[in-house]
Short mmCIF file of C-alpha atoms in Angstrom, two decimals:
data_model
loop_
_atom_site.label_atom_id
_atom_site.label_comp_id
_atom_site.label_asym_id
_atom_site.label_seq_id
_atom_site.Cartn_x
_atom_site.Cartn_y
_atom_site.Cartn_z
CA MET A 1132 -118.04 -124.79 41.38
CA ALA A 1133 -121.75 -124.88 40.60
CA SER A 1134 -123.59 -128.19 40.23
CA ASN A 1135 -126.61 -129.18 38.18
CA ILE A 1136 -129.99 -129.29 39.92
CA VAL A 1137 -133.22 -130.92 38.88
CA CYS A 1138 -136.04 -129.45 40.95
CA PRO A 1139 -138.13 -132.25 42.53
CA TYR A 1140 -141.27 -130.10 42.17
CA CYS A 1141 -141.30 -128.51 38.71
CA PHE A 1142 -138.44 -130.67 37.32
CA GLU A 1143 -136.73 -127.75 35.63
CA SER A 1144 -132.99 -128.26 35.24
CA TYR A 1145 -130.56 -125.43 36.01
CA SER A 1146 -127.22 -124.52 37.55
CA SER A 1147 -127.19 -124.33 41.34
CA ALA A 1148 -125.65 -120.88 40.97
CA LYS A 1149 -129.11 -119.63 39.94
CA VAL A 1150 -131.02 -120.73 43.04
CA HIS A 1151 -132.98 -118.24 45.12
CA TYR A 1152 -132.86 -117.74 48.88
CA ILE A 1153 -135.68 -117.78 51.44
CA CYS A 1154 -135.75 -115.19 54.21
CA MET A 1155 -137.07 -116.78 57.40
CA ARG A 1156 -137.38 -113.49 59.35
CA CYS A 1157 -139.53 -111.32 57.07
CA ASP A 1158 -143.30 -111.59 57.15
CA ILE A 1159 -145.04 -113.93 54.72
CA THR A 1160 -146.04 -112.47 51.41
CA GLU A 1161 -147.95 -113.58 48.33
CA ASP A 1162 -145.76 -115.38 45.82
CA ALA A 1163 -146.90 -115.40 42.20
CA LYS A 1164 -144.68 -118.28 41.11
CA LEU A 1165 -145.81 -120.53 43.95
CA LYS A 1166 -149.40 -119.53 43.27
CA GLU A 1167 -149.04 -120.51 39.63
CA PHE A 1168 -147.33 -123.82 40.43
CA TRP A 1169 -149.85 -125.00 43.03
CA LYS A 1170 -152.83 -123.49 41.18
CA GLU A 1171 -154.12 -121.97 44.39
CA ASN A 1172 -155.64 -118.50 44.78
CA ASP A 1173 -153.90 -117.70 48.05
CA MET A 1174 -150.24 -118.68 48.32
CA ARG A 1175 -148.43 -116.73 51.04
CA LEU A 1176 -145.05 -117.91 52.28
CA LYS A 1177 -141.76 -116.47 53.43
CA PRO A 1178 -140.28 -114.23 50.70
CA ARG A 1179 -137.81 -115.52 48.12
CA PHE A 1180 -134.94 -113.35 46.88
CA VAL A 1181 -131.84 -113.41 44.67
CA SER A 1182 -128.49 -112.68 46.30
CA SER A 1183 -126.55 -109.88 44.61
CA LYS A 1184 -123.32 -111.59 45.68
CA GLY A 1185 -124.10 -114.91 44.04
CA VAL A 1186 -124.45 -118.29 45.69
CA TYR A 1187 -120.89 -119.60 46.01
CA GLY A 1188 -117.99 -118.38 48.08
CA PHE A 1189 -114.51 -117.83 46.65
CA LEU A 1190 -112.79 -120.49 48.75
CA SER A 1191 -115.52 -123.12 48.91
CA ASN A 1192 -117.66 -125.15 46.56
CA LYS A 1193 -120.51 -124.89 49.03
CA PRO A 1194 -123.25 -122.27 48.75
CA ARG A 1195 -122.86 -119.53 51.31
CA GLU A 1196 -125.31 -117.62 53.45
CA ALA A 1197 -126.97 -114.56 52.00
CA ASN A 1198 -128.44 -111.53 53.70
CA CYS A 1199 -132.03 -110.62 52.97
CA PRO A 1200 -132.13 -107.28 51.10
CA THR A 1201 -135.15 -106.20 53.20
CA CYS A 1202 -134.35 -107.15 56.80
CA LYS A 1203 -130.60 -107.89 56.37
CA ALA A 1204 -130.95 -111.21 58.26
CA PRO A 1205 -128.71 -114.09 57.07
CA THR A 1206 -130.30 -117.24 55.64
CA TYR A 1207 -129.19 -120.61 54.37
CA ARG A 1208 -132.53 -121.75 52.93
CA PHE A 1209 -132.86 -122.21 49.17
CA ALA A 1210 -135.69 -122.16 46.62
CA CYS A 1211 -136.10 -123.12 42.99
CA PRO A 1212 -135.87 -120.04 40.72
CA HIS A 1213 -138.67 -121.39 38.49
CA CYS A 1214 -141.40 -122.54 40.91
CA HIS A 1215 -140.10 -121.06 44.21
CA ASN A 1216 -140.55 -124.32 46.14
CA GLU A 1217 -137.94 -124.93 48.82
CA LEU A 1218 -134.92 -127.07 47.91
CA VAL A 1219 -132.93 -129.47 50.08
CA PRO A 1220 -129.61 -127.71 50.84
CA GLU A 1221 -127.60 -130.76 49.80
CA MET A 1222 -129.22 -130.63 46.35
CA VAL A 1223 -127.79 -127.15 45.94
CA GLU A 1224 -124.38 -128.23 47.22
CA ASN A 1225 -123.97 -131.48 45.31
CA GLY A 1226 -126.60 -131.45 42.56
CA SER A 1227 -129.44 -133.94 42.29
CA VAL A 1228 -129.97 -137.36 40.77
CA ILE A 1229 -133.65 -138.30 40.74
CA VAL A 1230 -135.35 -141.68 40.37
CA SER A 1231 -139.09 -141.55 39.71
CA ILE A 1232 -141.87 -144.10 40.07
CA ILE A 1233 -144.97 -143.94 37.88
CA GLY A 1234 -147.94 -146.28 37.70
CA ALA A 1235 -150.52 -147.27 35.10
CA PRO A 1236 -154.23 -147.40 36.07
CA SER A 1237 -154.98 -149.81 38.94
CA SER A 1238 -151.31 -150.74 39.35
CA GLY A 1239 -151.56 -150.08 43.09
CA LYS A 1240 -148.90 -147.38 43.02
CA THR A 1241 -149.94 -145.77 46.31
CA ASN A 1242 -149.76 -149.11 48.13
CA TYR A 1243 -146.47 -149.90 46.40
CA ILE A 1244 -144.93 -146.55 47.38
CA THR A 1245 -146.13 -146.95 50.98
CA VAL A 1246 -144.64 -150.43 51.33
CA LEU A 1247 -141.43 -149.65 49.40
CA ILE A 1248 -140.65 -146.73 51.71
CA ASN A 1249 -141.34 -148.90 54.76
CA GLU A 1250 -139.03 -151.63 53.42
CA LEU A 1251 -136.28 -149.13 52.65
CA LYS A 1252 -136.51 -147.69 56.15
CA LYS A 1253 -136.02 -151.18 57.59
CA ASN A 1254 -133.62 -152.78 55.12
CA ALA A 1255 -131.69 -150.23 53.03
CA HIS A 1256 -128.65 -150.69 55.28
CA LYS A 1257 -128.41 -154.35 54.20
CA VAL A 1258 -127.30 -153.24 50.74
CA ASN A 1259 -124.98 -150.42 51.88
CA LEU A 1260 -127.56 -147.65 51.59
CA GLY A 1261 -128.71 -144.92 53.93
CA PHE A 1262 -132.31 -143.75 53.66
CA SER A 1263 -133.89 -140.63 55.13
CA PRO A 1264 -136.81 -138.26 54.45
CA THR A 1265 -136.20 -134.64 53.54
CA SER A 1266 -137.57 -131.74 55.56
CA VAL A 1267 -138.68 -129.17 53.02
CA GLY A 1268 -142.15 -128.07 52.04
CA ARG A 1269 -144.69 -125.28 52.29
CA ASN A 1270 -145.23 -126.18 55.95
CA THR A 1271 -144.17 -128.87 58.43
CA LYS A 1272 -147.31 -130.90 57.67
CA GLU A 1273 -146.00 -131.38 54.12
CA TYR A 1274 -142.47 -132.35 55.15
CA THR A 1275 -141.91 -135.82 53.74
CA SER A 1276 -141.49 -137.50 57.13
CA ASN A 1277 -144.77 -136.07 58.44
CA LEU A 1278 -146.71 -136.50 55.20
CA TYR A 1279 -145.68 -140.14 54.83
CA ASN A 1280 -146.49 -141.04 58.43
CA THR A 1281 -149.92 -139.38 58.48
CA GLU A 1282 -151.17 -139.95 54.92
CA TYR A 1283 -149.56 -143.27 53.96
CA HIS A 1284 -148.02 -145.39 56.72
CA LYS A 1285 -150.80 -144.96 59.28
CA LYS A 1286 -153.56 -145.93 56.88
CA LEU A 1287 -151.93 -149.16 55.70
CA PHE A 1288 -149.85 -150.37 58.63
CA VAL A 1289 -151.93 -149.07 61.56
CA ASP A 1290 -155.48 -148.85 60.24
CA LYS A 1291 -154.94 -151.94 58.02
CA GLN A 1292 -156.66 -150.24 55.12
CA CYS A 1293 -155.12 -150.17 51.66
CA ALA A 1294 -155.40 -147.10 49.47
CA ALA A 1295 -158.30 -146.56 47.14
CA LYS A 1296 -157.73 -145.10 43.69
CA THR A 1297 -155.91 -141.79 43.68
CA GLU A 1298 -158.16 -138.91 42.69
CA GLU A 1299 -157.34 -137.59 39.22
CA ASN A 1300 -157.43 -133.94 40.26
CA LYS A 1301 -155.78 -134.42 43.63
CA PRO A 1302 -152.81 -132.04 44.13
CA SER A 1303 -149.54 -133.95 43.99
CA ILE A 1304 -147.30 -133.16 46.94
CA PRO A 1305 -144.11 -135.13 46.36
CA LEU A 1306 -142.50 -137.42 48.90
CA ILE A 1307 -138.76 -136.75 48.65
CA PHE A 1308 -136.25 -139.17 50.19
CA ARG A 1309 -132.48 -139.11 50.19
CA LEU A 1310 -130.88 -142.46 49.41
CA ASN A 1311 -127.10 -142.56 49.71
CA VAL A 1312 -124.27 -145.05 49.56
CA ARG A 1313 -123.22 -145.30 53.20
CA ASN A 1314 -119.44 -145.17 52.69
CA THR A 1315 -119.43 -142.38 50.08
CA LYS A 1316 -121.19 -139.07 49.55
CA LYS A 1317 -123.00 -140.21 46.43
CA ALA A 1318 -126.75 -139.76 46.83
CA VAL A 1319 -129.93 -140.09 44.83
CA TYR A 1320 -133.32 -138.57 45.53
CA LEU A 1321 -136.40 -140.71 45.29
CA VAL A 1322 -139.35 -138.58 44.27
CA PHE A 1323 -142.77 -140.12 44.65
CA TYR A 1324 -145.65 -138.29 42.97
CA ASP A 1325 -148.93 -139.96 43.88
CA SER A 1326 -150.72 -138.93 40.68
CA ALA A 1327 -153.64 -140.99 39.36
CA GLY A 1328 -152.87 -143.78 36.91
CA GLU A 1329 -155.78 -142.53 34.80
CA ASN A 1330 -153.50 -139.70 33.67
CA PHE A 1331 -152.07 -142.29 31.26
CA ASN A 1332 -155.30 -142.07 29.30
CA ASP A 1333 -155.13 -138.35 28.57
CA PRO A 1334 -152.09 -137.15 26.56
CA ASN A 1335 -152.35 -133.63 27.98
CA LYS A 1336 -152.55 -134.83 31.58
CA MET A 1337 -149.77 -137.30 30.96
CA GLU A 1338 -147.56 -134.50 29.67
CA GLU A 1339 -148.31 -132.52 32.81
CA HIS A 1340 -148.06 -135.26 35.42
CA THR A 1341 -145.11 -137.19 33.99
CA ARG A 1342 -142.93 -134.24 33.03
CA PHE A 1343 -140.46 -135.49 35.61
CA LEU A 1344 -139.66 -138.54 33.45
CA THR A 1345 -137.46 -136.51 31.12
CA ARG A 1346 -135.45 -135.21 34.09
CA SER A 1347 -135.18 -138.50 35.99
CA ALA A 1348 -132.00 -140.54 35.86
CA GLY A 1349 -133.91 -143.82 36.21
CA ILE A 1350 -137.54 -144.91 36.18
CA VAL A 1351 -139.67 -147.61 37.80
CA LEU A 1352 -142.78 -148.15 35.68
CA LEU A 1353 -145.56 -150.06 37.44
CA PHE A 1354 -148.24 -152.10 35.62
CA ASP A 1355 -151.16 -154.09 37.03
CA SER A 1356 -150.48 -157.75 36.24
CA TYR A 1357 -154.26 -158.27 36.12
CA SER A 1358 -154.37 -155.87 33.14
CA VAL A 1359 -152.78 -158.56 30.93
CA PRO A 1360 -155.86 -160.03 29.16
CA GLU A 1361 -154.58 -163.61 29.44
CA ILE A 1362 -154.10 -163.26 33.18
CA ASP A 1363 -157.44 -161.51 33.62
CA GLN A 1364 -159.24 -164.33 31.80
CA MET A 1365 -157.47 -167.05 33.78
CA LEU A 1366 -158.48 -165.38 37.04
CA LYS A 1367 -162.08 -165.13 35.88
CA ASP A 1368 -162.05 -168.81 34.88
CA ARG A 1369 -161.08 -169.63 38.45
CA ASN A 1370 -163.65 -167.23 39.92
CA ILE A 1371 -160.91 -165.20 41.59
CA GLN A 1372 -162.25 -161.73 42.37
CA THR A 1373 -159.65 -158.98 41.96
CA ASN A 1374 -161.74 -155.78 42.28
CA ARG A 1375 -160.47 -154.73 38.85
CA LYS A 1376 -162.79 -152.67 36.64
CA SER A 1377 -163.08 -153.15 32.89
CA THR A 1378 -162.67 -149.38 32.45
CA ASP A 1379 -159.12 -149.60 33.79
CA GLY A 1380 -157.80 -150.61 30.38
CA THR A 1381 -155.33 -153.29 29.36
CA PHE A 1382 -151.58 -153.57 29.74
CA ARG A 1383 -151.17 -153.01 25.99
CA GLU A 1384 -153.24 -149.81 26.08
CA SER A 1385 -151.21 -148.42 28.98
CA TRP A 1386 -147.94 -149.40 27.35
CA GLU A 1387 -148.89 -147.69 24.07
CA LYS A 1388 -149.51 -144.43 25.96
CA ILE A 1389 -146.12 -144.46 27.67
CA TYR A 1390 -144.35 -145.77 24.54
CA ASP A 1391 -145.78 -142.94 22.46
CA PHE A 1392 -144.72 -140.42 25.10
CA MET A 1393 -141.18 -141.84 25.14
CA ASN A 1394 -140.92 -141.61 21.36
CA ARG A 1395 -141.75 -137.90 21.27
CA GLY A 1396 -138.23 -136.81 22.17
CA LYS A 1397 -135.98 -136.10 19.20
CA ASP A 1398 -133.10 -138.16 20.59
CA LYS A 1399 -135.31 -140.72 22.42
CA ALA A 1400 -133.62 -139.70 25.65
CA LEU A 1401 -136.04 -141.67 27.82
CA PHE A 1402 -134.92 -144.96 26.27
CA LYS A 1403 -131.38 -144.27 27.46
CA LYS A 1404 -132.38 -144.36 31.13
CA PRO A 1405 -132.56 -147.56 33.24
CA PHE A 1406 -136.20 -148.67 32.96
CA ALA A 1407 -137.59 -151.16 35.48
CA ILE A 1408 -140.88 -152.40 34.00
CA THR A 1409 -142.67 -153.88 36.96
CA PHE A 1410 -145.77 -156.08 37.23
CA SER A 1411 -147.58 -155.55 40.53
CA LYS A 1412 -149.88 -157.92 42.47
CA ILE A 1413 -147.76 -160.91 41.47
CA ASP A 1414 -148.76 -162.75 44.67
CA THR A 1415 -152.01 -163.95 43.02
CA LEU A 1416 -150.10 -165.49 40.14
CA ILE A 1417 -147.64 -167.20 42.47
CA GLU A 1418 -150.47 -168.61 44.59
CA HIS A 1419 -152.06 -170.11 41.46
CA LYS A 1420 -148.88 -170.79 39.50
CA ASP A 1421 -150.08 -174.23 38.43
CA TYR A 1422 -152.62 -172.39 36.27
CA PHE A 1423 -150.24 -169.87 34.70
CA THR A 1424 -148.25 -172.23 32.55
CA THR A 1425 -147.14 -169.43 30.19
CA LEU A 1426 -145.26 -167.78 33.05
CA ASN A 1427 -142.45 -169.74 34.64
CA LEU A 1428 -142.80 -168.79 38.27
CA ASP A 1429 -140.18 -171.17 39.62
CA SER A 1430 -137.85 -168.22 40.22
CA MET A 1431 -140.52 -166.48 42.34
CA ASP A 1432 -141.55 -168.05 45.61
CA ALA A 1433 -143.50 -166.02 48.16
CA ASP A 1434 -142.00 -168.11 50.96
CA VAL A 1435 -138.39 -167.42 49.92
CA GLU A 1436 -136.88 -164.06 50.80
CA PRO A 1437 -134.72 -162.19 48.29
CA SER A 1438 -131.02 -162.69 48.95
CA TYR A 1439 -130.57 -159.12 50.21
CA LEU A 1440 -133.07 -159.70 53.05
CA ARG A 1441 -131.72 -163.02 54.31
CA GLY A 1442 -130.20 -162.97 57.76
CA ARG A 1443 -129.40 -159.98 59.89
CA ASP A 1444 -127.13 -158.31 57.33
CA GLY A 1445 -128.42 -159.80 54.07
CA GLU A 1446 -126.42 -161.54 51.36
CA GLY A 1447 -126.47 -158.71 48.83
CA PHE A 1448 -128.57 -157.97 45.76
CA SER A 1449 -128.51 -160.95 43.41
CA LEU A 1450 -128.17 -160.09 39.72
CA ARG A 1451 -128.80 -163.75 38.95
CA GLU A 1452 -132.18 -163.70 40.72
CA CYS A 1453 -132.98 -160.50 38.85
CA ASP A 1454 -132.08 -162.05 35.50
CA ASN A 1455 -134.10 -165.21 36.17
CA ILE A 1456 -137.24 -163.21 36.93
CA HIS A 1457 -136.63 -161.02 33.88
CA GLU A 1458 -136.35 -164.07 31.61
CA SER A 1459 -139.54 -165.55 33.09
CA PHE A 1460 -141.51 -162.47 32.09
CA ARG A 1461 -139.81 -162.26 28.71
CA SER A 1462 -140.88 -165.82 27.99
CA ALA A 1463 -144.44 -165.01 29.04
CA LEU A 1464 -144.53 -161.81 26.97
CA SER A 1465 -143.49 -163.76 23.89
CA GLN A 1466 -146.86 -165.52 24.19
CA TRP A 1467 -148.97 -162.69 25.62
CA ASP A 1468 -147.80 -159.93 23.29
CA ASN A 1469 -144.85 -160.73 21.06
CA ALA A 1470 -145.11 -157.38 19.26
CA LEU A 1471 -144.59 -155.59 22.56
CA LEU A 1472 -141.57 -157.76 23.33
CA ASN A 1473 -140.10 -156.82 19.95
CA GLU A 1474 -140.54 -153.15 20.83
CA LEU A 1475 -138.66 -153.71 24.08
CA ASP A 1476 -135.87 -155.60 22.36
CA ASP A 1477 -135.49 -153.15 19.47
CA LYS A 1478 -131.92 -151.89 19.88
CA SER A 1479 -132.95 -148.46 18.60
CA ASN A 1480 -135.10 -148.24 21.73
CA PHE A 1481 -133.77 -149.58 25.03
CA GLY A 1482 -130.70 -151.38 23.78
CA PRO A 1483 -129.55 -154.80 25.01
CA ASP A 1484 -129.50 -154.00 28.73
CA GLY A 1485 -131.57 -150.86 29.18
CA TYR A 1486 -134.65 -152.42 30.76
CA ARG A 1487 -135.58 -155.22 33.11
CA LEU A 1488 -138.90 -156.93 33.87
CA PHE A 1489 -139.88 -157.45 37.50
CA GLY A 1490 -142.71 -158.99 39.50
CA VAL A 1491 -143.63 -157.52 42.90
CA SER A 1492 -146.42 -157.55 45.44
CA ALA A 1493 -146.84 -154.72 47.90
CA LEU A 1494 -149.62 -156.29 49.96
CA GLY A 1495 -149.01 -160.01 49.42
CA THR A 1496 -152.74 -160.67 49.14
CA ILE A 1497 -155.92 -159.47 47.43
CA PRO A 1498 -157.59 -156.86 49.70
CA ASN A 1499 -161.03 -157.55 51.10
CA PRO A 1500 -164.00 -155.86 49.34
CA ASP A 1501 -163.88 -153.08 51.96
CA LEU A 1502 -160.14 -152.61 51.12
CA SER A 1503 -159.02 -153.92 54.49
CA VAL A 1504 -155.77 -155.89 54.68
CA PRO A 1505 -155.26 -157.93 57.87
CA GLU A 1506 -151.55 -158.44 57.18
CA VAL A 1507 -149.11 -156.81 54.75
CA LYS A 1508 -146.69 -159.36 53.28
CA PRO A 1509 -144.46 -157.55 50.74
CA PHE A 1510 -142.74 -159.57 48.04
CA ARG A 1511 -139.57 -158.32 46.26
CA VAL A 1512 -140.70 -154.67 46.34
CA MET A 1513 -137.12 -153.35 46.46
CA ASP A 1514 -135.95 -155.29 43.38
CA PRO A 1515 -136.77 -152.70 40.67
CA LEU A 1516 -135.21 -149.80 42.56
CA LEU A 1517 -132.05 -151.72 43.46
CA TRP A 1518 -131.53 -152.67 39.82
CA VAL A 1519 -131.97 -149.03 38.73
CA LEU A 1520 -129.43 -147.90 41.34
CA TYR A 1521 -127.01 -150.59 40.20
CA LYS A 1522 -127.37 -149.41 36.59
CA LEU A 1523 -126.73 -145.82 37.71
CA GLY A 1524 -123.43 -146.89 39.23
CA PHE A 1525 -124.36 -146.88 42.91
CA GLU A 1526 -122.20 -149.21 44.97
CA ILE A 1527 -124.94 -151.33 46.48
CA THR A 1528 -123.91 -154.62 48.03
CA LEU A 1529 -124.05 -157.39 45.41
CA LYS A 1530 -124.28 -161.09 46.17
CA LYS A 1531 -121.19 -163.05 45.20
CA GLU A 1532 -122.30 -165.63 42.63
#
């Protein structure tokens, strides 16, 4: 029986019975679909082909091998029929559920992604999850495990240098991780596209770079907490330098862009997905919480670990902790931007339980002017993702409360 696939590259949705094969024996050849997708003049890879016998065997739900029509060699490597990028075999066998992370300008998405992946590698098992990188790509350099280690982890955790702004025209090679419930076969794919937050400011670029939103089962939406005008002014009053530029825009401006994009669909499908609206760089607010009286930060303490990280095996993900943080931000939003809060609470949009507000810090400190970070001290970076997984029905370990 065929399953439904969402390609983690082009985000087209189709039946797994329509996938193409990749011959690993034939010589490389120019591929027009890959060339068009990557917008590169020279795109030569192993040839893709369609099996005349179909993908599935008569006695099995699993895709079977196919013989290349040119060299007759068998292969069990698959490619998307639309963009010709290679697919993870398990996606073809079981279908794909994708969770995406996007970030507004200056939200620190690259740093957040880098730290979130590192935390999942260390701690996913504490909430009954397995976590592993996929090994597909145009070449081994672009396999997720290699790409993450060389382009992300080394820079932050070895060189102690946080990421600068992502270039707007930088090609987006996705990081694709498999996250599965350890005692079942249910899995989700985390797809990280490190596209520039400035794409929020251009409707055409936003359409192009966030096309995966409509195909994602759940979404983590990252905002810079400094982009809230009230917070920005309070930091300036205390002479706290944040390296934020006035051209980065405000939280309201970024929200209006994404809100308009979400409203374009005829059935408002995006509002029906679990939406984790996340404020980054919350460490600065916690450090100066006596000054941020509009935001009750009692539920957020940088010195207190989340319940799921406590002890060797953790205590499980606490829905109560999640709710307390959510209510703290709701209370603050009622004073910062009550109109925005009304949009969130409008039942014709998200519904009563379709979104949650979170506060996280990837670095745990404001970087030095040269972007160096002596020590990375992450704060609650897994919260938004764990809530999305819980809403999608994944059996993560919950704290008994």
